[in-house]
Amino acid sequence: MVFILSLVPLLVQDGMSFDGVLYSGLSKNLANNLGSFWQPHFSKTFFNEFYEHPPLVFGIQSLFFKVLGNSIYVERFFSFSNGILSLIGISAIWRLVFKDSYLKKFDWMPVLLWIITPVISASFRNNLLENTVTVFTLFSSYFIIKAIIENKQIFLFIGSFFIAFAFFSKGPVGLFPLVISFIYWLCFSKISFKKSLKIFGILLFSLVGLIVLLFLIQPEALNNISRYINCQLLPSLQNKRYVSSSHFYILIRLFLEFLPSLLTTFVVILIFRKRIKNTNSIKINHAAFFILIGICASIPLMVTLKQHGHYIVPSIPFFVIGLSIIMVPFIKGIFEKVKARTEIKLRVFSIILFFSSLLFSFSFIGKAGGADGIIAGLMGKHSQSKEKLHDVYIISSIVPEGTIISVPKTFSRDIELLAYLGRIGYISIDCNSKQEFFLTDNKQFEKDLPSDEYREIPNLKLIKYSIFKKINP
């Protein structure tokens, strides 16, 4: 219910961040045979070939478009599916590690802490790549841990597949599960350093083998990754792309994102500290194990000045598992006293709350705004994206798909408009030549209009823009 209340009302609204709209446009185009898996395509004038990220997420999301059509709710359903899989991954790891412990039944605790972390709802409502990376890194970690616990190498090969999937979703940020065996050796005495090194070697050999095999079978894959490294990865490491913060931004963002969880943990310990008679019941080694995995997934991001809050999303499940391990021993006594009759009442209440959450979420269908839409909706106002989206839908209804339209040079900086035109209408913009259609701001069209050979298309009820068409194209 918390997951639905925190995410679904935002998912059903129209409007996302630029990146989310771009990724959904790439995926929709791929589903409609525009571009290819190894050469994703957004529009004719903007990212005609997209090499900013590896293509796996777009390939997977395109399957959703093929099955479900081109609706804006397809990418929402894709994000929601990633959220559900992430919940399953967190629970699976918890129950694997504590399968013989009373802690097993408390798998809901890390799930709850994960949900209330602010950046989670922001990332999933905006269809970001980190959502899919989170799924793959969670399941790769699950199988690696399972291989260590059960001493079965077959699970290492499965884990390496998921690491490869993470790499082809967003590059090196998905490789951190490779070091899990070293962290396990550091936190526990169950395996030797030699064994941890062997596990790392198997994972690395399998991963490299999979990638090389793919390059041999699909030469286009090598071209795609080479282009990605040259146009995105290396410039980012050299601080030549989208420098937005200091090297320590990630540390600050981690602290702010985990402030709710940290405060919750502190309050629980403060209130229930007298219930702990034996501090050995707190599995510090286990907590340290998962927190160190989270650190390995996030702190390396400090190497570049290109940092954004959502980059830490794949690390968050491991931090919340670590915090939950510390917290659960303090509260377990409360839940052990819950009687069967009370459990039935809680289940009934949960069902009622579940359907109430769905009804609340459905009330936001059709509203625009993405991140600010729910606040605007509750206040009875329009979000900032509503006017722009309103006009883009009208423009897309009269301008044929695949059309290039002329715009003023200042419009080249309006990446939100550019993204919406590409995603909704497959419309491209041109700032340098006269096309059949000309789009401009309705408050200064007389200044922007390139010549008198254009006439405004009447009766469109546009709010923000005006669109003109050549008299004799």
Coordinates of C-alpha atoms in Angstrom, one line a residue:
M1 CA 0.0 0.0 0.0
V2 CA 2.8 2.4 0.8
F3 CA 4.4 1.5 -2.5
I4 CA 1.2 2.3 -4.4
L5 CA 0.5 5.5 -2.5
S6 CA 4.1 6.8 -3.0
L7 CA 4.4 5.9 -6.7
V8 CA 1.2 5.0 -8.6
P9 CA -0.4 8.5 -8.3
L10 CA 2.7 9.9 -9.9
L11 CA 3.0 7.2 -12.5
V12 CA -0.6 7.7 -13.9
Q13 CA 0.0 11.4 -14.5
D14 CA 1.3 12.7 -17.8
G15 CA 4.7 14.3 -17.9
M16 CA 8.2 13.1 -16.9
S17 CA 11.7 14.4 -16.7
F18 CA 13.6 14.9 -20.0
D19 CA 15.6 11.7 -19.6
G20 CA 12.5 9.6 -19.0
V21 CA 10.7 11.0 -22.0
L22 CA 13.8 10.5 -24.1
Y23 CA 14.1 6.9 -23.0
S24 CA 10.4 6.1 -23.6
G25 CA 10.7 7.8 -27.1
L26 CA 13.7 5.6 -28.0
S27 CA 11.8 2.5 -26.9
K28 CA 8.6 3.4 -28.7
N29 CA 10.5 4.1 -31.9
L30 CA 12.3 0.8 -31.6
A31 CA 9.0 -1.0 -31.2
N32 CA 7.8 0.7 -34.3
N33 CA 10.8 -0.2 -36.4
L34 CA 12.4 3.2 -36.2
G35 CA 16.1 2.6 -35.5
S36 CA 17.5 -0.7 -34.3
F37 CA 18.5 -2.3 -31.1
W38 CA 22.2 -1.4 -31.5
Q39 CA 21.3 2.0 -33.1
P40 CA 18.5 3.5 -31.1
H41 CA 16.8 6.5 -32.8
F42 CA 14.8 9.3 -31.2
S43 CA 14.1 11.9 -34.0
K44 CA 15.4 13.0 -37.4
T45 CA 17.3 16.0 -36.0
F46 CA 17.9 15.1 -32.3
F47 CA 19.7 11.8 -31.5
N48 CA 19.2 10.3 -34.9
E49 CA 21.5 7.6 -33.5
F50 CA 21.6 7.4 -29.7
Y51 CA 24.9 6.2 -28.1
E52 CA 24.6 8.0 -24.8
H53 CA 23.9 4.7 -23.0
P54 CA 24.0 1.0 -23.8
P55 CA 20.6 -0.1 -25.3
L56 CA 19.3 -3.0 -23.2
V57 CA 16.7 -1.0 -21.3
F58 CA 15.3 0.5 -24.5
G59 CA 15.2 -3.0 -26.0
I60 CA 13.2 -4.4 -23.0
Q61 CA 10.9 -1.4 -22.8
S62 CA 10.2 -1.7 -26.6
L63 CA 8.7 -5.1 -26.0
F64 CA 6.2 -3.5 -23.7
F65 CA 5.3 -1.0 -26.5
K66 CA 5.0 -3.9 -29.0
V67 CA 2.5 -5.7 -26.7
L68 CA 0.6 -2.8 -25.2
G69 CA 0.7 -0.1 -27.9
N70 CA 2.1 3.5 -27.8
S71 CA 0.1 4.9 -24.9
I72 CA 2.0 7.0 -22.3
Y73 CA 1.0 4.4 -19.7
V74 CA 3.2 1.8 -21.3
E75 CA 6.4 3.4 -19.9
R76 CA 4.5 3.8 -16.6
F77 CA 3.7 0.1 -16.5
F78 CA 7.3 -0.7 -17.3
S79 CA 8.5 1.5 -14.4
F80 CA 5.9 -0.1 -12.1
S81 CA 7.1 -3.6 -13.2
N82 CA 10.7 -2.6 -12.3
G83 CA 9.5 -1.4 -8.9
I84 CA 7.7 -4.7 -8.2
L85 CA 10.8 -6.7 -9.3
S86 CA 13.0 -4.6 -7.1
L87 CA 10.7 -5.3 -4.1
I88 CA 10.9 -9.0 -4.9
G89 CA 14.7 -8.8 -5.2
I90 CA 15.1 -7.1 -1.8
S91 CA 12.8 -9.6 -0.1
A92 CA 14.6 -12.6 -1.8
I93 CA 18.0 -11.5 -0.6
W94 CA 16.8 -10.9 2.9
R95 CA 15.0 -14.3 3.1
L96 CA 18.1 -16.0 1.6
V97 CA 20.5 -14.6 4.1
F98 CA 18.1 -15.2 7.1
K99 CA 16.4 -18.4 5.9
D100 CA 17.1 -20.1 9.3
S101 CA 16.6 -17.0 11.5
Y102 CA 13.6 -15.3 13.1
L103 CA 14.6 -12.3 10.9
K104 CA 13.3 -14.1 7.8
K105 CA 9.7 -12.9 8.4
F106 CA 10.8 -9.3 8.7
D107 CA 11.6 -8.9 5.0
W108 CA 9.0 -6.2 4.8
M109 CA 11.3 -3.9 6.9
P110 CA 13.9 -3.2 4.2
V111 CA 11.1 -3.0 1.6
L112 CA 9.4 -0.2 3.7
L113 CA 12.7 1.7 4.2
W114 CA 13.4 1.4 0.4
I115 CA 10.0 2.8 -0.5
I116 CA 10.2 5.8 1.8
T117 CA 13.6 6.8 0.4
P118 CA 12.6 10.0 -1.5
V119 CA 14.8 9.4 -4.6
I120 CA 13.1 6.0 -5.2
S121 CA 9.7 7.4 -6.2
A122 CA 11.4 10.2 -8.2
S123 CA 13.4 7.7 -10.2
F124 CA 10.6 5.2 -10.9
R125 CA 8.0 7.9 -11.8
N126 CA 10.5 9.3 -14.3
N127 CA 11.4 6.1 -16.1
L128 CA 15.1 6.3 -15.4
L129 CA 17.7 3.7 -16.4
E130 CA 18.7 3.1 -12.8
N131 CA 15.3 1.4 -12.2
T132 CA 16.3 -1.5 -14.5
V133 CA 19.9 -1.5 -13.3
T134 CA 18.5 -1.9 -9.7
V135 CA 16.6 -5.0 -10.8
F136 CA 19.6 -6.6 -12.5
T137 CA 22.1 -5.8 -9.7
L138 CA 19.7 -7.1 -7.0
F139 CA 19.3 -10.4 -8.8
S140 CA 23.0 -10.7 -9.6
S141 CA 23.7 -10.1 -5.9
Y142 CA 21.1 -12.7 -4.9
F143 CA 22.7 -15.4 -7.0
I144 CA 26.3 -14.5 -6.0
I145 CA 25.4 -14.6 -2.3
K146 CA 23.5 -17.9 -2.9
A147 CA 26.5 -19.4 -4.6
I148 CA 28.7 -18.4 -1.6
I149 CA 26.3 -19.7 1.0
E150 CA 25.5 -22.9 -0.7
N151 CA 28.9 -23.4 -2.4
K152 CA 27.4 -24.0 -5.8
Q153 CA 29.3 -22.4 -8.7
I154 CA 26.3 -22.6 -11.1
F155 CA 24.8 -19.6 -9.4
L156 CA 27.9 -17.6 -10.1
F157 CA 27.3 -18.0 -13.8
I158 CA 23.7 -16.9 -13.4
G159 CA 24.9 -14.0 -11.4
S160 CA 27.3 -13.0 -14.2
F161 CA 24.5 -12.9 -16.7
F162 CA 22.6 -10.4 -14.6
I163 CA 25.8 -8.3 -14.2
A164 CA 26.1 -8.4 -18.0
F165 CA 22.5 -7.2 -18.2
A166 CA 23.3 -4.4 -15.8
F167 CA 26.3 -3.4 -17.8
F168 CA 24.3 -3.3 -21.1
S169 CA 21.7 -1.1 -19.3
K170 CA 24.0 1.7 -18.1
G171 CA 27.6 0.7 -18.3
P172 CA 30.2 0.3 -15.5
V173 CA 27.8 1.4 -12.7
G174 CA 26.2 -2.1 -12.8
L175 CA 29.5 -3.9 -12.2
F176 CA 29.7 -3.5 -8.4
P177 CA 28.3 -7.0 -7.6
L178 CA 31.7 -8.4 -8.8
V179 CA 33.3 -7.4 -5.5
I180 CA 30.6 -9.1 -3.2
S181 CA 32.9 -12.1 -2.5
F182 CA 35.6 -9.8 -1.2
I183 CA 33.1 -8.0 1.1
Y184 CA 31.8 -11.4 2.3
W185 CA 35.3 -12.5 3.1
L186 CA 35.9 -9.2 5.0
C187 CA 32.8 -9.5 7.1
F188 CA 32.6 -13.2 7.7
S189 CA 35.1 -16.0 8.4
K190 CA 33.2 -18.5 6.4
I191 CA 35.4 -18.2 3.3
S192 CA 39.1 -17.6 2.8
F193 CA 40.6 -14.7 0.8
K194 CA 41.7 -17.3 -1.8
K195 CA 38.1 -18.5 -2.1
S196 CA 36.8 -15.0 -2.5
L197 CA 39.4 -14.3 -5.2
K198 CA 38.4 -17.5 -7.0
I199 CA 34.7 -16.4 -7.0
F200 CA 35.7 -13.0 -8.3
G201 CA 37.8 -14.7 -11.0
I202 CA 34.8 -16.9 -12.1
L203 CA 32.5 -13.9 -12.2
L204 CA 34.9 -11.8 -14.2
F205 CA 35.8 -14.5 -16.6
S206 CA 32.2 -15.3 -17.2
L207 CA 31.3 -11.7 -17.7
V208 CA 34.1 -11.0 -20.1
G209 CA 33.4 -14.2 -21.9
L210 CA 29.7 -13.3 -22.4
I211 CA 30.6 -9.8 -23.7
V212 CA 33.3 -11.1 -26.1
L213 CA 30.9 -13.8 -27.4
L214 CA 28.3 -11.1 -27.9
F215 CA 30.7 -8.9 -29.8
L216 CA 31.7 -11.9 -32.0
I217 CA 28.1 -12.8 -32.8
Q218 CA 26.8 -9.2 -33.1
P219 CA 29.5 -6.8 -34.4
E220 CA 27.0 -4.0 -34.1
A221 CA 27.3 -4.5 -30.3
L222 CA 31.0 -3.7 -30.3
N223 CA 30.3 -0.5 -32.4
N224 CA 27.5 0.5 -30.0
I225 CA 29.7 0.1 -26.8
S226 CA 32.7 1.7 -28.5
R227 CA 30.5 4.8 -29.4
Y228 CA 29.1 4.8 -25.9
I229 CA 32.6 4.8 -24.4
N230 CA 33.8 7.6 -26.6
C231 CA 30.8 9.9 -26.5
Q232 CA 29.6 9.4 -22.9
L233 CA 31.9 7.4 -20.6
L234 CA 35.3 8.9 -21.3
P235 CA 34.1 12.5 -21.5
S236 CA 32.2 12.0 -18.2
L237 CA 35.4 10.7 -16.5
Q238 CA 37.3 13.6 -17.9
N239 CA 34.6 16.0 -16.6
K240 CA 33.7 17.2 -20.1
R241 CA 30.0 16.3 -20.0
Y242 CA 27.3 18.0 -17.9
V243 CA 29.5 19.0 -15.0
S244 CA 26.9 19.8 -12.3
S245 CA 28.4 19.4 -8.8
S246 CA 31.4 18.7 -6.7
H247 CA 33.0 15.2 -6.2
F248 CA 31.3 15.1 -2.7
Y249 CA 27.7 15.7 -4.0
I250 CA 27.0 11.9 -3.9
L251 CA 28.0 11.8 -0.2
I252 CA 25.7 14.7 0.6
R253 CA 22.8 13.2 -1.4
L254 CA 23.2 9.8 0.2
F255 CA 22.9 11.4 3.7
L256 CA 19.8 13.4 2.7
E257 CA 18.1 10.5 1.0
F258 CA 18.7 8.2 4.0
L259 CA 17.7 10.8 6.6
P260 CA 14.2 9.4 7.0
S261 CA 15.6 5.8 7.4
L262 CA 18.4 7.0 9.7
L263 CA 15.9 8.9 11.9
T264 CA 13.5 6.0 12.0
T265 CA 16.4 3.7 13.0
F266 CA 17.5 6.1 15.7
V267 CA 14.0 6.6 17.1
V268 CA 13.4 2.8 17.2
I269 CA 16.7 2.2 19.0
L270 CA 16.0 5.0 21.5
I271 CA 12.6 3.8 22.3
F272 CA 13.2 0.1 22.4
R273 CA 16.8 -0.1 23.6
K274 CA 15.8 -1.6 26.9
R275 CA 14.2 -4.6 25.1
I276 CA 17.7 -5.7 23.9
K277 CA 19.2 -7.9 26.7
N278 CA 21.8 -9.4 24.5
T279 CA 23.6 -7.2 22.0
N280 CA 24.8 -10.3 20.2
S281 CA 21.3 -10.5 18.7
I282 CA 22.2 -7.6 16.5
K283 CA 23.9 -9.1 13.5
I284 CA 26.5 -6.3 13.0
N285 CA 28.6 -8.4 10.5
H286 CA 25.5 -8.9 8.3
A287 CA 24.6 -5.2 8.5
A288 CA 28.2 -4.2 7.6
F289 CA 28.2 -6.6 4.7
F290 CA 25.2 -5.0 3.0
I291 CA 26.2 -1.4 3.8
L292 CA 29.6 -2.1 2.3
I293 CA 28.0 -3.3 -0.9
G294 CA 26.0 -0.1 -0.9
I295 CA 29.1 1.9 -0.5
C296 CA 30.8 0.0 -3.4
A297 CA 27.7 0.8 -5.6
S298 CA 27.7 4.5 -4.8
I299 CA 31.0 6.0 -3.7
P300 CA 32.9 5.2 -6.9
L301 CA 30.6 7.7 -8.6
M302 CA 32.7 10.4 -6.9
V303 CA 35.4 9.8 -9.5
T304 CA 33.5 12.1 -11.9
L305 CA 31.9 15.5 -11.5
K306 CA 28.9 14.3 -13.5
Q307 CA 26.7 13.4 -10.6
H308 CA 22.9 13.3 -10.1
G309 CA 20.8 12.1 -7.2
H310 CA 19.2 9.2 -9.1
Y311 CA 22.6 7.7 -9.7
I312 CA 22.6 6.2 -6.2
V313 CA 19.3 4.3 -6.8
P314 CA 21.0 0.9 -7.4
S315 CA 22.9 1.2 -4.1
I316 CA 19.8 2.0 -1.9
P317 CA 18.5 -1.6 -1.5
F318 CA 21.7 -2.6 0.2
F319 CA 21.8 0.3 2.5
V320 CA 18.2 -0.3 3.7
I321 CA 18.9 -4.0 4.2
G322 CA 21.8 -3.1 6.4
L323 CA 19.8 -0.6 8.4
S324 CA 16.9 -3.0 8.8
I325 CA 19.3 -5.7 10.2
I326 CA 20.2 -3.2 12.9
M327 CA 16.6 -2.2 13.6
V328 CA 14.6 -5.5 13.6
P329 CA 16.0 -6.9 16.9
F330 CA 14.7 -3.8 18.7
I331 CA 11.1 -4.2 17.4
K332 CA 10.7 -8.0 17.0
G333 CA 9.1 -8.3 20.5
I334 CA 6.2 -6.1 19.5
F335 CA 5.3 -8.2 16.6
E336 CA 5.7 -11.5 18.5
K337 CA 2.9 -10.3 20.8
V338 CA 0.4 -9.8 18.0
K339 CA -2.4 -12.4 18.3
A340 CA -4.0 -14.3 15.5
R341 CA -7.3 -12.3 15.8
T342 CA -5.3 -9.1 15.5
E343 CA -3.5 -10.4 12.5
I344 CA -6.9 -11.1 10.8
K345 CA -8.0 -7.5 11.5
L346 CA -4.7 -6.2 10.1
R347 CA -5.1 -8.2 6.9
V348 CA -8.7 -6.9 6.4
F349 CA -7.4 -3.3 7.1
S350 CA -4.6 -3.9 4.6
I351 CA -7.0 -5.0 1.9
I352 CA -9.2 -2.0 2.5
L353 CA -6.2 0.3 2.4
F354 CA -5.0 -1.4 -0.8
F355 CA -8.1 -0.7 -2.7
S356 CA -8.3 2.8 -1.3
S357 CA -4.8 3.4 -2.5
L358 CA -5.8 2.3 -6.0
L359 CA -8.8 4.6 -6.0
F360 CA -6.7 7.5 -4.8
S361 CA -4.2 6.7 -7.6
F362 CA -6.8 6.5 -10.3
S363 CA -8.1 10.0 -9.4
F364 CA -4.9 11.4 -10.9
I365 CA -5.2 9.7 -14.3
G366 CA -5.1 12.3 -17.0
K367 CA -3.5 15.0 -14.9
A368 CA -0.2 16.4 -16.1
G369 CA 2.9 17.3 -14.4
G370 CA 5.2 14.4 -13.5
A371 CA 7.1 15.4 -10.4
D372 CA 4.9 18.3 -9.4
G373 CA 1.6 16.9 -10.7
I374 CA 0.3 15.3 -7.5
I375 CA 0.9 18.5 -5.5
A376 CA -0.8 20.6 -8.1
G377 CA -3.7 18.1 -8.3
L378 CA -4.2 18.2 -4.5
M379 CA -4.3 22.0 -4.6
G380 CA -6.6 22.1 -7.6
K381 CA -4.0 23.8 -9.8
H382 CA -2.2 23.0 -13.0
S383 CA 1.3 21.7 -13.0
Q384 CA 4.1 23.5 -14.9
S385 CA 4.0 21.0 -17.8
K386 CA 0.3 21.0 -18.3
E387 CA 0.2 23.8 -20.9
K388 CA 3.1 22.4 -22.8
L389 CA 1.7 18.9 -22.9
H390 CA -1.7 20.3 -23.9
D391 CA -0.3 22.0 -26.9
V392 CA 2.0 19.1 -27.9
Y393 CA -1.0 16.8 -28.1
I394 CA -2.9 19.2 -30.4
I395 CA 0.2 19.8 -32.6
S396 CA 0.8 16.1 -32.9
S397 CA -2.8 15.6 -34.0
I398 CA -2.4 17.9 -37.1
V399 CA 1.3 17.4 -37.9
P400 CA 2.1 14.0 -39.5
E401 CA 4.4 11.7 -37.7
G402 CA 8.0 12.0 -39.0
T403 CA 7.6 15.6 -39.9
I404 CA 10.4 18.1 -39.3
I405 CA 9.1 21.5 -38.3
S406 CA 10.8 24.9 -38.1
V407 CA 11.3 26.6 -34.8
P408 CA 13.1 29.7 -33.6
K409 CA 16.7 29.2 -32.5
T410 CA 15.8 29.7 -28.9
F411 CA 13.6 26.6 -29.0
S412 CA 16.7 24.4 -29.3
R413 CA 17.3 25.0 -25.6
D414 CA 13.8 23.9 -24.6
I415 CA 14.7 20.2 -24.2
E416 CA 11.3 19.4 -22.6
L417 CA 9.4 20.6 -25.6
L418 CA 11.9 18.7 -27.9
A419 CA 11.4 15.5 -25.9
Y420 CA 7.6 15.7 -25.8
L421 CA 7.3 16.4 -29.6
G422 CA 9.6 13.4 -30.3
R423 CA 7.9 11.0 -27.9
I424 CA 4.2 11.9 -28.5
G425 CA 4.2 12.8 -32.2
Y426 CA 7.6 11.7 -33.5
I427 CA 8.1 15.3 -34.6
S428 CA 11.6 16.7 -35.1
I429 CA 12.6 20.4 -34.9
D430 CA 14.8 22.5 -37.3
C431 CA 16.3 25.8 -36.2
N432 CA 18.1 26.6 -39.5
S433 CA 15.8 26.1 -42.4
K434 CA 12.2 26.7 -43.5
Q435 CA 10.0 23.6 -43.3
E436 CA 6.3 23.2 -44.1
F437 CA 5.3 23.9 -40.5
F438 CA 6.6 26.6 -38.2
L439 CA 6.1 26.5 -34.4
T440 CA 6.7 29.5 -32.1
D441 CA 5.6 31.1 -28.8
N442 CA 2.2 32.7 -29.3
K443 CA 3.3 35.8 -27.5
Q444 CA 6.1 36.7 -30.0
F445 CA 5.2 34.9 -33.2
E446 CA 5.3 38.2 -35.2
K447 CA 9.0 38.6 -34.1
D448 CA 9.9 34.9 -34.8
L449 CA 8.0 34.3 -38.0
P450 CA 10.6 33.9 -40.8
S451 CA 8.4 35.3 -43.7
D452 CA 4.9 36.2 -44.8
E453 CA 4.6 32.9 -46.7
Y454 CA 3.3 31.3 -43.5
R455 CA -0.3 31.4 -42.3
E456 CA -1.4 30.4 -38.8
I457 CA -3.5 27.3 -38.5
P458 CA -6.8 28.5 -36.9
N459 CA -9.0 27.2 -34.2
L460 CA -6.5 24.9 -32.5
K461 CA -7.0 26.3 -29.0
L462 CA -3.3 26.2 -28.2
I463 CA -2.4 27.8 -24.9
K464 CA 1.4 28.4 -25.1
Y465 CA 2.3 28.1 -28.8
S466 CA 1.2 29.1 -32.3
I467 CA 1.8 26.9 -35.3
F468 CA 1.9 28.1 -38.9
K469 CA 1.9 26.3 -42.2
K470 CA 3.3 27.4 -45.6
I471 CA 0.7 28.7 -48.0
N472 CA 2.4 27.0 -50.9
P473 CA 4.8 24.4 -49.4

